Short mmCIF file of C-alpha atoms and ligand atoms in Angstrom, two decimals:
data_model
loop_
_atom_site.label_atom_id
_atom_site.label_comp_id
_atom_site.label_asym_id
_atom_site.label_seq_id
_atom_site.Cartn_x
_atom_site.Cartn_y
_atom_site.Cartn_z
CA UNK C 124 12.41 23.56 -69.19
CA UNK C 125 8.96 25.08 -68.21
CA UNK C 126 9.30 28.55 -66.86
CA UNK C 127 8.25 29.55 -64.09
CA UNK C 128 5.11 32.61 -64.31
CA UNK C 129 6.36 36.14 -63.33
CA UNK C 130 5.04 36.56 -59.65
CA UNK C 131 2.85 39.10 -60.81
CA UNK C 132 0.74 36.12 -62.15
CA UNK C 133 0.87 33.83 -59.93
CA UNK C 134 -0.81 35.45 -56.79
CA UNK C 135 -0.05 32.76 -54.59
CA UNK C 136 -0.48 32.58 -51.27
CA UNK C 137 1.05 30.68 -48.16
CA UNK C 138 -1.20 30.02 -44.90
CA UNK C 139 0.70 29.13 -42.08
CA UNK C 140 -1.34 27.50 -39.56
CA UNK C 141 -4.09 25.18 -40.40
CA UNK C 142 -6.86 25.76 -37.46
CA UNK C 143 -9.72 27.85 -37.77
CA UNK C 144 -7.58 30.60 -38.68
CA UNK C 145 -6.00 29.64 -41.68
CA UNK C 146 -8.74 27.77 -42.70
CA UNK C 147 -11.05 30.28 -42.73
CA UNK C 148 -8.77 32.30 -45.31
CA UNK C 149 -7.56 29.85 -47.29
CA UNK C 150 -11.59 29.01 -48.07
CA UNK C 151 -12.29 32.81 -48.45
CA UNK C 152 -8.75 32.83 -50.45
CA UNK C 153 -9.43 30.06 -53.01
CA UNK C 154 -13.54 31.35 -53.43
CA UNK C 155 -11.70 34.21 -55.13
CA UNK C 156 -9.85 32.31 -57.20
CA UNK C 157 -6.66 32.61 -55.76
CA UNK C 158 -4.26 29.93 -55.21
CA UNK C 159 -3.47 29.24 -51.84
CA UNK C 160 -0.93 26.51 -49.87
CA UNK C 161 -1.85 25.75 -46.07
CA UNK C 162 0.99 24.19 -44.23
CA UNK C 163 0.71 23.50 -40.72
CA UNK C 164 3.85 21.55 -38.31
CA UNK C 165 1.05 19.32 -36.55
CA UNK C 166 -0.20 15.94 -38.53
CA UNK C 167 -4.35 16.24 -37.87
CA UNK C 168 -6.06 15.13 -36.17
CA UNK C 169 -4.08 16.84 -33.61
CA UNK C 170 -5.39 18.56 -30.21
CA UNK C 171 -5.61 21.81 -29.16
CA UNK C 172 -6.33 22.62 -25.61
CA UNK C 173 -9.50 24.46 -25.92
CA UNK C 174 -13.49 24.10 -24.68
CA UNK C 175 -14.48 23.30 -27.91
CA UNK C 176 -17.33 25.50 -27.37
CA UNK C 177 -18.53 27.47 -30.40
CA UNK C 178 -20.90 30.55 -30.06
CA UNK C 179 -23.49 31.80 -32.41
CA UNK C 180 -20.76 33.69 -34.66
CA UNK C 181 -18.66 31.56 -35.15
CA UNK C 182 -20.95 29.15 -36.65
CA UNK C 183 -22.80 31.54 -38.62
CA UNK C 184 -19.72 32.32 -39.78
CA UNK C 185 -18.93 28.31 -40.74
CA UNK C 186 -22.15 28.25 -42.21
CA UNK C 187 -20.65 30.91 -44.81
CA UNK C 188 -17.28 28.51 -45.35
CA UNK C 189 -20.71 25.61 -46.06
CA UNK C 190 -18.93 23.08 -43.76
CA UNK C 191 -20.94 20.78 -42.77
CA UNK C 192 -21.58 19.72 -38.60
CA UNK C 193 -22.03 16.10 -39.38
CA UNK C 194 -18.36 15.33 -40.22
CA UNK C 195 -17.02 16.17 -36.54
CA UNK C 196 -18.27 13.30 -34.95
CA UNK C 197 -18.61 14.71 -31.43
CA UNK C 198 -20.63 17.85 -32.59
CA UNK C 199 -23.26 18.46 -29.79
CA UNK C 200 -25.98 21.33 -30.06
CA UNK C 201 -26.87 23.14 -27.18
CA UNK C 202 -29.36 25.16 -25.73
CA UNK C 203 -29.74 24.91 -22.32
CA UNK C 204 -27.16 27.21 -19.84
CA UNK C 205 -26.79 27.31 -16.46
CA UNK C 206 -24.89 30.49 -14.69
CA UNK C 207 -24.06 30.34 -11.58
CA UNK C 208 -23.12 33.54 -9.66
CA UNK C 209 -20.27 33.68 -6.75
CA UNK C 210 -23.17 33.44 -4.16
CA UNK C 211 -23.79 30.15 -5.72
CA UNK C 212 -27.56 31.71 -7.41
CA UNK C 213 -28.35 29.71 -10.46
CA UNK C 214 -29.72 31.66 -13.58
CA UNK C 215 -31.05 29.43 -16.15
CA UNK C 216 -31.48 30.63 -19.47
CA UNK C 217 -32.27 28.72 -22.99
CA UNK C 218 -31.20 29.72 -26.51
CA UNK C 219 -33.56 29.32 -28.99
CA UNK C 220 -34.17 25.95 -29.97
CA UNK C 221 -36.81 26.09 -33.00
CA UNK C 222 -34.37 27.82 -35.92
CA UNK C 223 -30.36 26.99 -36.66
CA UNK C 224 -28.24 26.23 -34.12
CA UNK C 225 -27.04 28.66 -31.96
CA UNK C 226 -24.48 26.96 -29.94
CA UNK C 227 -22.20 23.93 -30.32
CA UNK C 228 -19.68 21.99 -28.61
CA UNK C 229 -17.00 20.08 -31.29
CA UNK C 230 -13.95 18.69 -29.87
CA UNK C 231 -10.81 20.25 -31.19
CA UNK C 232 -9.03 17.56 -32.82
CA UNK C 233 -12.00 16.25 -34.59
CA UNK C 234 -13.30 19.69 -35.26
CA UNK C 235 -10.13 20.93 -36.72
CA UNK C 236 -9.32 18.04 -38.35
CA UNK C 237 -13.21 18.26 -40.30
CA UNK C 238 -12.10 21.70 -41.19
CA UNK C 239 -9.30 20.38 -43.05
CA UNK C 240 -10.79 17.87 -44.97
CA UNK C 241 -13.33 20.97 -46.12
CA UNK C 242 -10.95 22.70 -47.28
CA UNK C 243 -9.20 19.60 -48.97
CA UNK C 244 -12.77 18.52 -50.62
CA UNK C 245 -12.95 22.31 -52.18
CA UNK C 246 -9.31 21.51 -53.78
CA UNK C 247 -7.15 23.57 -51.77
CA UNK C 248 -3.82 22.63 -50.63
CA UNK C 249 -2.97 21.54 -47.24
CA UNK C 250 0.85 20.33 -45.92
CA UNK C 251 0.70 18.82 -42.90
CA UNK C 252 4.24 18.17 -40.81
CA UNK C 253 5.64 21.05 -42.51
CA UNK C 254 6.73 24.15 -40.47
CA UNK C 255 7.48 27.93 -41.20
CA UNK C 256 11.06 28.74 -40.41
CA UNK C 257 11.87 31.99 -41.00
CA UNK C 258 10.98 35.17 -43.29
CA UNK C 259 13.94 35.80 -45.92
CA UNK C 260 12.80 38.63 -47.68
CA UNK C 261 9.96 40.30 -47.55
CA UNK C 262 11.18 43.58 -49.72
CA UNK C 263 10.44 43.63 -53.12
CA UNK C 264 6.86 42.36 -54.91
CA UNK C 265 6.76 38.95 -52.83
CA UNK C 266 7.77 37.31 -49.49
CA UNK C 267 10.73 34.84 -49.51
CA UNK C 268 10.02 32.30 -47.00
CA UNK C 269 12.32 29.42 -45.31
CA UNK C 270 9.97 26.30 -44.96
CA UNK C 271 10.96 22.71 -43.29
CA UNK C 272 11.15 20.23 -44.82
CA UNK C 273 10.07 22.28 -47.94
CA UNK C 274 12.71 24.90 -48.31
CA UNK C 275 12.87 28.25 -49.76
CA UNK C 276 9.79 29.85 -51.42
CA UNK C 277 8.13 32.98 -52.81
CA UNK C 278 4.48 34.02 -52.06
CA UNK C 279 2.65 37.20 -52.83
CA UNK C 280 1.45 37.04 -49.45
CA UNK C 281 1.63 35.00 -46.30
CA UNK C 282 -1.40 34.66 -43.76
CA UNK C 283 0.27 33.90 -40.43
CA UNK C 284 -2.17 31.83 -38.78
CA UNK C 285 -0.03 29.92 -36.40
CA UNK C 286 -1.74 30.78 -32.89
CA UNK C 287 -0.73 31.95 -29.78
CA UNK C 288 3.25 31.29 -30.55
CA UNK C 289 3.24 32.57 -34.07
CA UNK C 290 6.75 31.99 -35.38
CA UNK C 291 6.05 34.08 -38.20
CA UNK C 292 5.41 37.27 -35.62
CA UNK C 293 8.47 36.32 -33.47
CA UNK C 294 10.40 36.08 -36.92
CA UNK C 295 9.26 39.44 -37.79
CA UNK C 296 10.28 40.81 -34.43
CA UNK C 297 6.37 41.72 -34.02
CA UNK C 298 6.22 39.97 -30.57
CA UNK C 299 4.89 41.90 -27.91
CA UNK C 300 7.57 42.18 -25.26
CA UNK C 301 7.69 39.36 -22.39
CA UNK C 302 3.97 38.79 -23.61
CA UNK C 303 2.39 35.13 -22.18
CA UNK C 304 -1.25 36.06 -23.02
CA UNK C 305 -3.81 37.48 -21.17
CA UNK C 306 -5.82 34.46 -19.92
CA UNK C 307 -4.06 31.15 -18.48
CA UNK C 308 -6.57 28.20 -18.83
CA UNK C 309 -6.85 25.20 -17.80
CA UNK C 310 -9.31 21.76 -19.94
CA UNK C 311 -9.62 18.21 -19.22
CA UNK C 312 -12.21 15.59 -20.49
CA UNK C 313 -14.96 14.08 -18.25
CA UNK C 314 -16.79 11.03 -19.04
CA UNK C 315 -19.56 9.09 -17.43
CA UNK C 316 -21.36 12.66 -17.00
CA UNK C 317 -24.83 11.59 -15.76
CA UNK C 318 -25.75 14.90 -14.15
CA UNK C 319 -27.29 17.60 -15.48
CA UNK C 320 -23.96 18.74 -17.23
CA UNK C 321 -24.42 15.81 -19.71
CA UNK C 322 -26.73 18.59 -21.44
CA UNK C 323 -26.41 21.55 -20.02
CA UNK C 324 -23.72 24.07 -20.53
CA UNK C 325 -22.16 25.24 -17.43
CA UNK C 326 -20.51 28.48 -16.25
CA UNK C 327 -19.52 28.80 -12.76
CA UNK C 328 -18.03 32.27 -11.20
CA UNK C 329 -16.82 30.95 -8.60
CA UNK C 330 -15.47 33.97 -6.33
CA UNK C 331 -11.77 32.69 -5.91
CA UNK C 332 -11.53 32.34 -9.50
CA UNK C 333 -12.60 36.25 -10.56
CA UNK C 334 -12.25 38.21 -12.60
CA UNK C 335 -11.82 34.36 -14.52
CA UNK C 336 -14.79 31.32 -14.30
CA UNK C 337 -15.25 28.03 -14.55
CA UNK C 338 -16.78 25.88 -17.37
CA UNK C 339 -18.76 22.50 -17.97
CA UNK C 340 -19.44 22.26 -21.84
CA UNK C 341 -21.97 19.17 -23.09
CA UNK C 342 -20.68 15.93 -25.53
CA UNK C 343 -22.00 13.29 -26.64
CA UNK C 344 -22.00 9.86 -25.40
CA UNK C 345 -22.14 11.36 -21.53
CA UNK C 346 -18.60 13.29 -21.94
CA UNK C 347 -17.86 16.97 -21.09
CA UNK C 348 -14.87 19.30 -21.87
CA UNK C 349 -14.25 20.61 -18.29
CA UNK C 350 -12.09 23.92 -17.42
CA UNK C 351 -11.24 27.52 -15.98
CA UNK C 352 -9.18 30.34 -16.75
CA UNK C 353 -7.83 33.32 -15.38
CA UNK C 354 -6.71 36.51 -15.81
CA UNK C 355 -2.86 37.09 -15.99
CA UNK C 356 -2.06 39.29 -13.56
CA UNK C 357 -4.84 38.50 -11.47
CA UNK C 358 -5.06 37.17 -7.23
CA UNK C 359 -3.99 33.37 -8.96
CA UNK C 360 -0.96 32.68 -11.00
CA UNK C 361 -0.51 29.42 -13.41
CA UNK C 362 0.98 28.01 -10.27
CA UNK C 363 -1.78 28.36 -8.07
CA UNK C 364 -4.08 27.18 -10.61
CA UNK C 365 -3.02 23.42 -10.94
CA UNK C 366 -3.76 23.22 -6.91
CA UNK C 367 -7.44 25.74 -7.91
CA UNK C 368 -7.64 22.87 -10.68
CA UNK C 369 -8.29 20.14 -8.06
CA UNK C 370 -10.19 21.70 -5.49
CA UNK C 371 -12.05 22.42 -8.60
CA UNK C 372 -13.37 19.68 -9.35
CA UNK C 373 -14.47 18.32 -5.86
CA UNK C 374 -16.65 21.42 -5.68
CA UNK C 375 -20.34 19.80 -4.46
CA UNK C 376 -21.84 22.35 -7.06
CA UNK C 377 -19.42 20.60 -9.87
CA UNK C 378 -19.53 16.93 -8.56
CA UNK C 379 -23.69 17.55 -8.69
CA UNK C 380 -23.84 18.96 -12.00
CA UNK C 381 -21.12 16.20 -13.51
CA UNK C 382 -22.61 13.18 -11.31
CA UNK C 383 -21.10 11.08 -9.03
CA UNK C 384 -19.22 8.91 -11.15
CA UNK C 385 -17.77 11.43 -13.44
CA UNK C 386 -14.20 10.44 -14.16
CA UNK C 387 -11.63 13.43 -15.68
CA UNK C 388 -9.95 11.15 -18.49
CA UNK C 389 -6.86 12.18 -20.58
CA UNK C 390 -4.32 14.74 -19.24
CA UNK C 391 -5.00 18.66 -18.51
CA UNK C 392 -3.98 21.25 -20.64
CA UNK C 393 -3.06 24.38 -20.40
CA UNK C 394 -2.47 27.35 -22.88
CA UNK C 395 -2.43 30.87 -22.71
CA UNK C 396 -5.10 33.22 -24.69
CA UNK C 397 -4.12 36.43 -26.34
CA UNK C 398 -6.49 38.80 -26.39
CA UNK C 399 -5.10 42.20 -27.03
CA UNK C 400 -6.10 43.23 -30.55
CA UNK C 401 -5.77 46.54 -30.53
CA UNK C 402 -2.14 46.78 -29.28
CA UNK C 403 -0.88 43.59 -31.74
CA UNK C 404 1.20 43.85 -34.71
CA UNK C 405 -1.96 42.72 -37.28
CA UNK C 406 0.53 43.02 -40.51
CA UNK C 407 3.75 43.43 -41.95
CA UNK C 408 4.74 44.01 -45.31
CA UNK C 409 3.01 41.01 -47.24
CA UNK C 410 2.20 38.96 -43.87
CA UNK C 411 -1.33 39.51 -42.47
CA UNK C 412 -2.25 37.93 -39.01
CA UNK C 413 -4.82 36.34 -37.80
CA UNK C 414 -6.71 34.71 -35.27
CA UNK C 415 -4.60 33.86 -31.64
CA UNK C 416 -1.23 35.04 -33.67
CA UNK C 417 -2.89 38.31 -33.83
CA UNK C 418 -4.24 38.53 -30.45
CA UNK C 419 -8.05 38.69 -31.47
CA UNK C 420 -9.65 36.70 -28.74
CA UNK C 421 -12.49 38.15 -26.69
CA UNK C 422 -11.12 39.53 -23.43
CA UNK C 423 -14.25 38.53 -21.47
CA UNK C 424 -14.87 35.34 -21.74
CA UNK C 425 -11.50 33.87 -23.79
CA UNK C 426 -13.22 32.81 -27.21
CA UNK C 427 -11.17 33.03 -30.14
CA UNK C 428 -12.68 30.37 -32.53
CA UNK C 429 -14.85 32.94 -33.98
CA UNK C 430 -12.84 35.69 -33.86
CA UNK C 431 -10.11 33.30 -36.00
CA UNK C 432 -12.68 32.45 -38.37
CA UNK C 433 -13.80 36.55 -38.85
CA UNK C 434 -9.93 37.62 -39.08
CA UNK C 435 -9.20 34.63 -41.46
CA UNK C 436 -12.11 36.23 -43.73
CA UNK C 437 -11.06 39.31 -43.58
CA UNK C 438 -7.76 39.16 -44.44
CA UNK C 439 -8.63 36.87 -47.50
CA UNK C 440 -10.67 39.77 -48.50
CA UNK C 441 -8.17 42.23 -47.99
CA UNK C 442 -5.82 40.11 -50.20
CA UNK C 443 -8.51 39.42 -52.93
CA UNK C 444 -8.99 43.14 -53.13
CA UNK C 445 -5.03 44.19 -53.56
CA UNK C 446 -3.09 44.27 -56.64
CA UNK C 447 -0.89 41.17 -56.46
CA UNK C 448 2.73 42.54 -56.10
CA UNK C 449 1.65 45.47 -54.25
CA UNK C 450 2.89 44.58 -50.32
CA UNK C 451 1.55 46.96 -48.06
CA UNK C 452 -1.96 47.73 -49.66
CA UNK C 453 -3.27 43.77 -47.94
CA UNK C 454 -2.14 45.36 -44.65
CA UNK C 455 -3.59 48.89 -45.15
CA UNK C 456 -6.96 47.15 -45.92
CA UNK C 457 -6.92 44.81 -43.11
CA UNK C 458 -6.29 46.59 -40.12
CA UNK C 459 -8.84 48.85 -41.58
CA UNK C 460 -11.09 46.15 -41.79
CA UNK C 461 -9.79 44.74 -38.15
CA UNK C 462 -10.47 48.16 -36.45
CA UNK C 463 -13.80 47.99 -37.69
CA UNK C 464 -14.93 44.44 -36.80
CA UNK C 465 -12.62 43.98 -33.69
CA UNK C 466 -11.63 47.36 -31.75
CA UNK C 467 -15.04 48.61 -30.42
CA UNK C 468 -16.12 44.80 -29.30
CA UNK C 469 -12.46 44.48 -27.60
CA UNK C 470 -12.81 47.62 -26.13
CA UNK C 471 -16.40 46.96 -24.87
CA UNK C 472 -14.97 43.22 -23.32
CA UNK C 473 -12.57 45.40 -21.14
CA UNK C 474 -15.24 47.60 -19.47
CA UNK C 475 -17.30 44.26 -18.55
CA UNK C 476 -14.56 42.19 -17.65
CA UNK C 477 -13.53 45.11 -15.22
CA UNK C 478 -16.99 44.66 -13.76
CA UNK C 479 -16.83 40.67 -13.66
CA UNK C 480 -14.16 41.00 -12.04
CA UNK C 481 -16.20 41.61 -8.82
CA UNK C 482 -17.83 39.50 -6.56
CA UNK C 483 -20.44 42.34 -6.58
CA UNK C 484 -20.10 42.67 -10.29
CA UNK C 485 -20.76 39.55 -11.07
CA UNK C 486 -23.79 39.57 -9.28
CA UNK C 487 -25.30 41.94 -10.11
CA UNK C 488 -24.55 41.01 -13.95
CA UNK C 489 -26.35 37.81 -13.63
CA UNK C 490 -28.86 39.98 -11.54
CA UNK C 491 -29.93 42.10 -14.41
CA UNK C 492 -29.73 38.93 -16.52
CA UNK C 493 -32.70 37.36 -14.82
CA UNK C 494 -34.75 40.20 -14.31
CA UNK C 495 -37.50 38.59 -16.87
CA UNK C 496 -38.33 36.48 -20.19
CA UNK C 497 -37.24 39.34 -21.66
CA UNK C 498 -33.15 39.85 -20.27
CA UNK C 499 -33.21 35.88 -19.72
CA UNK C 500 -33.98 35.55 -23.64
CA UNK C 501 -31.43 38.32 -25.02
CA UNK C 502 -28.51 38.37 -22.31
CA UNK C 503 -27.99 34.47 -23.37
CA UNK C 504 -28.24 35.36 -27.21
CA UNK C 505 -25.52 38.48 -26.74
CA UNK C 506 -23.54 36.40 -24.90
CA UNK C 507 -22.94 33.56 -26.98
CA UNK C 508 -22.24 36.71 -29.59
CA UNK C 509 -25.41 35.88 -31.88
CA UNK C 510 -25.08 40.49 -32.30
CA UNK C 511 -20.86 41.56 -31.94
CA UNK C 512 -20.49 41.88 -28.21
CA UNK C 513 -20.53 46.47 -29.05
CA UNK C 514 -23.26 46.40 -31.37
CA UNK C 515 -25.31 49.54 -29.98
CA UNK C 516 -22.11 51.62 -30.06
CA UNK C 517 -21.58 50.83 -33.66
CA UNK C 518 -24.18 51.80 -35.66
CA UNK C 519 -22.37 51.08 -39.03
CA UNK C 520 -23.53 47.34 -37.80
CA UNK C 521 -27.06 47.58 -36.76
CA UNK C 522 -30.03 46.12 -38.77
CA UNK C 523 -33.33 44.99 -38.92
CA UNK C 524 -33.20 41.78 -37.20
CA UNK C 525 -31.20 42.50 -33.80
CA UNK C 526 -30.74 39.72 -32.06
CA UNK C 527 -33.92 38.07 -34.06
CA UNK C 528 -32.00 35.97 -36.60
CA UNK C 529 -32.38 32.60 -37.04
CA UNK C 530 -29.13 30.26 -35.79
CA UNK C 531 -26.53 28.83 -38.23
CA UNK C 532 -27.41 25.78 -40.43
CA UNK C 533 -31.44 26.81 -40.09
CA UNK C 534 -31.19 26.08 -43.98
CA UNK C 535 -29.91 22.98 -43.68
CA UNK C 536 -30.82 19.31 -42.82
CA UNK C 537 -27.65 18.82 -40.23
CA UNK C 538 -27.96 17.30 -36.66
C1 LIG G 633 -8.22 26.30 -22.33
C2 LIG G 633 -8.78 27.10 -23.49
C3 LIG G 633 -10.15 27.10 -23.71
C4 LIG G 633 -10.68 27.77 -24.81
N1 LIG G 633 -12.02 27.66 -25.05
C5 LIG G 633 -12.55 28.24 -26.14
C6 LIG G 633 -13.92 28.01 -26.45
O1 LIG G 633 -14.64 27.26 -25.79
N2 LIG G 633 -14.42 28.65 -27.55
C7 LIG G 633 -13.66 29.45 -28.33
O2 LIG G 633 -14.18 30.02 -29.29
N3 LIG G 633 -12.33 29.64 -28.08
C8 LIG G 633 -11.75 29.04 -27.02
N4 LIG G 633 -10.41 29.18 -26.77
C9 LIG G 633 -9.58 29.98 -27.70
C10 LIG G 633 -9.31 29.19 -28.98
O3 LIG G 633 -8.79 27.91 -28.67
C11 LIG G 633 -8.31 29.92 -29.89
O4 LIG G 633 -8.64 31.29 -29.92
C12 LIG G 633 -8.34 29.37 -31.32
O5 LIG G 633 -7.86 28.05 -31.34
C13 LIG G 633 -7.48 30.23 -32.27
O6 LIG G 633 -7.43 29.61 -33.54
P1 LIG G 633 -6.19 29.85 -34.52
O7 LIG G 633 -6.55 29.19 -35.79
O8 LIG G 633 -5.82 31.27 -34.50
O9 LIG G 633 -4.96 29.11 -33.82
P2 LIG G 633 -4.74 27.59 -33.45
O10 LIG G 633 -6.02 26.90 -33.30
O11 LIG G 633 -3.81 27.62 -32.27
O12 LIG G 633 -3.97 26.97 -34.70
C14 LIG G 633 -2.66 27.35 -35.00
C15 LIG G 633 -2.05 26.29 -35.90
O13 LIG G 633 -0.77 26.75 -36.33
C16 LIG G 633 0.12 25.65 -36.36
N5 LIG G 633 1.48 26.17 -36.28
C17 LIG G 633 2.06 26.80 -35.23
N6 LIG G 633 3.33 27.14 -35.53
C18 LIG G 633 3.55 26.72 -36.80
C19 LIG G 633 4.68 26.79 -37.67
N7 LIG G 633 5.84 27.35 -37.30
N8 LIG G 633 4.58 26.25 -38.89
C20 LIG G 633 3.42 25.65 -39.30
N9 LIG G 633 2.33 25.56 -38.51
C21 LIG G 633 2.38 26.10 -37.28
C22 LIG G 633 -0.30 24.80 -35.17
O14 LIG G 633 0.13 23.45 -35.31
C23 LIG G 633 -1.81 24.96 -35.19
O15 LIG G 633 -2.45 23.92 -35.91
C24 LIG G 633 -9.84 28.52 -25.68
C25 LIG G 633 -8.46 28.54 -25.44
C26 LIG G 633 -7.92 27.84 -24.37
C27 LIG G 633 -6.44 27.86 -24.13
#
């Protein structure tokens, strides 16, 4: 009988969660040679209620993982946004459109599903239909893990990347008490979009929805992904927001910019967004998490893709830079590297959102937005995060070419 490598060898490591997440690590995981196993309950292509909108980081950051755009499908650049301000003033502002892309609209399931088949192509290991159960042991130089329909198995380390729900932090007893997430949103498909929302991105802050907005985001073939959220604990409650939902749409400023014969196809969604960071469990021994399991979403506006993609990195590298067997150094170097990248930008989110919140707030933040060529052309960049959203209060992360870069893919021949 073959025997089986001493642990110490083996450096394996389990993903749990296949979205941006996990996929993100697993590629970071398997550049440094180490062998990884994604498993993920869902059979792709599978959903996820989202906007499918992707900012400037988060595809520089795919750029690093060399996917590639044209395998989702759907993927639609764009550059042209359109904020409107609870007074109903328009501010119209334009990303760059000469180098990279700089922001992108990829619906989830074929999006996520793409980013599987990347990580496939590059040889790593993905289980579909297969679900994390429950941690057995997590004491001595690995962590013994209950897997369906899989069974029991040993890892040096397991990257729980299973979203908002995370099994693997309710397992733990990491869970934050009685927490639902901070956001509640709402996203349904439109098609036949013949208004200017069939290429322009939309963001509507709608007074009755503060300190939350409203969204229109640009695909293809005359579609749109079409939502709002809201704060927890804010004037609206999930409740409320179904009846918010249809009023909604029969807004004349939403019927204009979708067109007349806009039709909302599919169901509506909703899911909660965690975006508390820097009160989350982000490890345990041998268990790093990441992305909506760790609760790194942005606070002001709800994004998480990139923040799933950055944690996913990071706590590959923390991994790749441990001695296998040793179960608390990943988590030492993580949260070290999580304070650093996440804290100052989460922090930063709260102060603004505090001021969105405001009919007065928000105007005057789109105010100062349109003051000239100059805010127009740099609010829109920091706010689809081409710079982290803190940048000047971090100097560890300035450089030469603030908010001067060119956008994601400028290397490459991709749509
Ligand atoms: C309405 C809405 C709109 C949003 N819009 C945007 C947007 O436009 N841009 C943006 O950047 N972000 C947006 N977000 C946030 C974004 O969707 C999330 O932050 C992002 O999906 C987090 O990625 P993730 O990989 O951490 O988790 P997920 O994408 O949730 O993936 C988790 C995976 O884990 C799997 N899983 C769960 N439990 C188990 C288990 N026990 N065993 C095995 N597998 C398991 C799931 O099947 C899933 O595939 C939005 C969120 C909502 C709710």
């Amino acid at each position: 009988m073959q025997s089986v490598p001493p642990l110490r060898d083996r450096h394996d490591v389990l993903v749990v969660g296949a979205g941006p997440a996990g996929i993100a690590a697993a590629i970071h995981l398997h550049r440094r040679g180490i062998k990884v196993t994604v498993i993920d309950k869902a059979m792709f292509p599978r959903d996820k209620c989202c906007g499918d909108g992707l900012t400037t980081g988060a595809l520089r950051l795919l750029d690093e993982l060399e996917f590639e755009p044209n395998t989702v499908k759907s993927w639609t650049v764009c550059h042209d946004v359109v904020l409107r301000s609870p007074t109903g003033k328009e501010v119209r502002l334009q990303l760059p459109a000469d180098a990279g892309q700089f922001a992108a609209i990829a619906p989830r399931s074929e999006f996520d599903a793409a980013l599987v088949q990347h990580a496939r192509n590059l040889g790593i290991e993905v289980i579909e239909g297969a679900s994390f159960e429950r941690v057995v042991g997590n004491e001595r130089d690995g962590v013994t893990v209950s897997l369906a329909p899989l069974g029991v198995r040993t890892f040096s380390a397991v990257v729980a990347a299973d979203g908002m729900w995370s099994t693997v932090r309710k397992g733990l007893g990491a869970n934050l008490p009685n927490y639902l997430g901070d956001w509640h949103a709402f996203r349904q498909y439109a098609t036949n979009v013949t208004g200017p929302a069939s290429e322009k991105l939309f963001v509507w802050f709608d007074e009755d929805l503060l300190p939350g907005y409203a969204w229109s985001f640009p695909l293809s073939g005359g579609r749109a992904n079409v939502g709002f959220g809201i704060l927890r604990g804010s004037k609206s409650s999930p409740a409320d927001m179904k009846a918010q939902w249809q009023s909604l749409l029969q807004r004349p400023h939403v019927r204009h910019a979708l067109g007349e014969g806009a039709e909302m196809i599919d169901r509506v969604t909703a899911w909660p967004i965690p975006a508390r960071v820097t009160s989350a469990t982000l490890s345990a021994p041998g268990v790093l998490f990441v992305g909506d399991a760790a609760c790194v979403t942005d606070s002001l506006t709800g994004e998480g893709i990139g923040q799933a993609l950055l944690s996913g990195k990071l706590a590959a590298q923390a991994i790749g830079q441990s001695a296998p067997g040793d179960l608390l150094a990943p988590g030492r170097r993580y949260e070290q590297a999580m304070r650093k990248e996440f804290f100052a930008d989460h922090r930063m989110s709260i102060v603004l959102g505090k001021i969105l919140a405001h009919p007065l707030g928000a105007r005057g933040a789109l105010r100062a937005a349109n003051l000239s060529e100059w805010t127009r052309r740099n609010f829109v960049r920091w706010m689809f995060e081409d710079e982290p959203r803190s940048i000047i209060t971090t100097p560890s992360r300035w450089h030469r070419k603030f908010l001067k870069r060119p956008g994601a893919f400028a290397s490459r021949d991709t749509v």
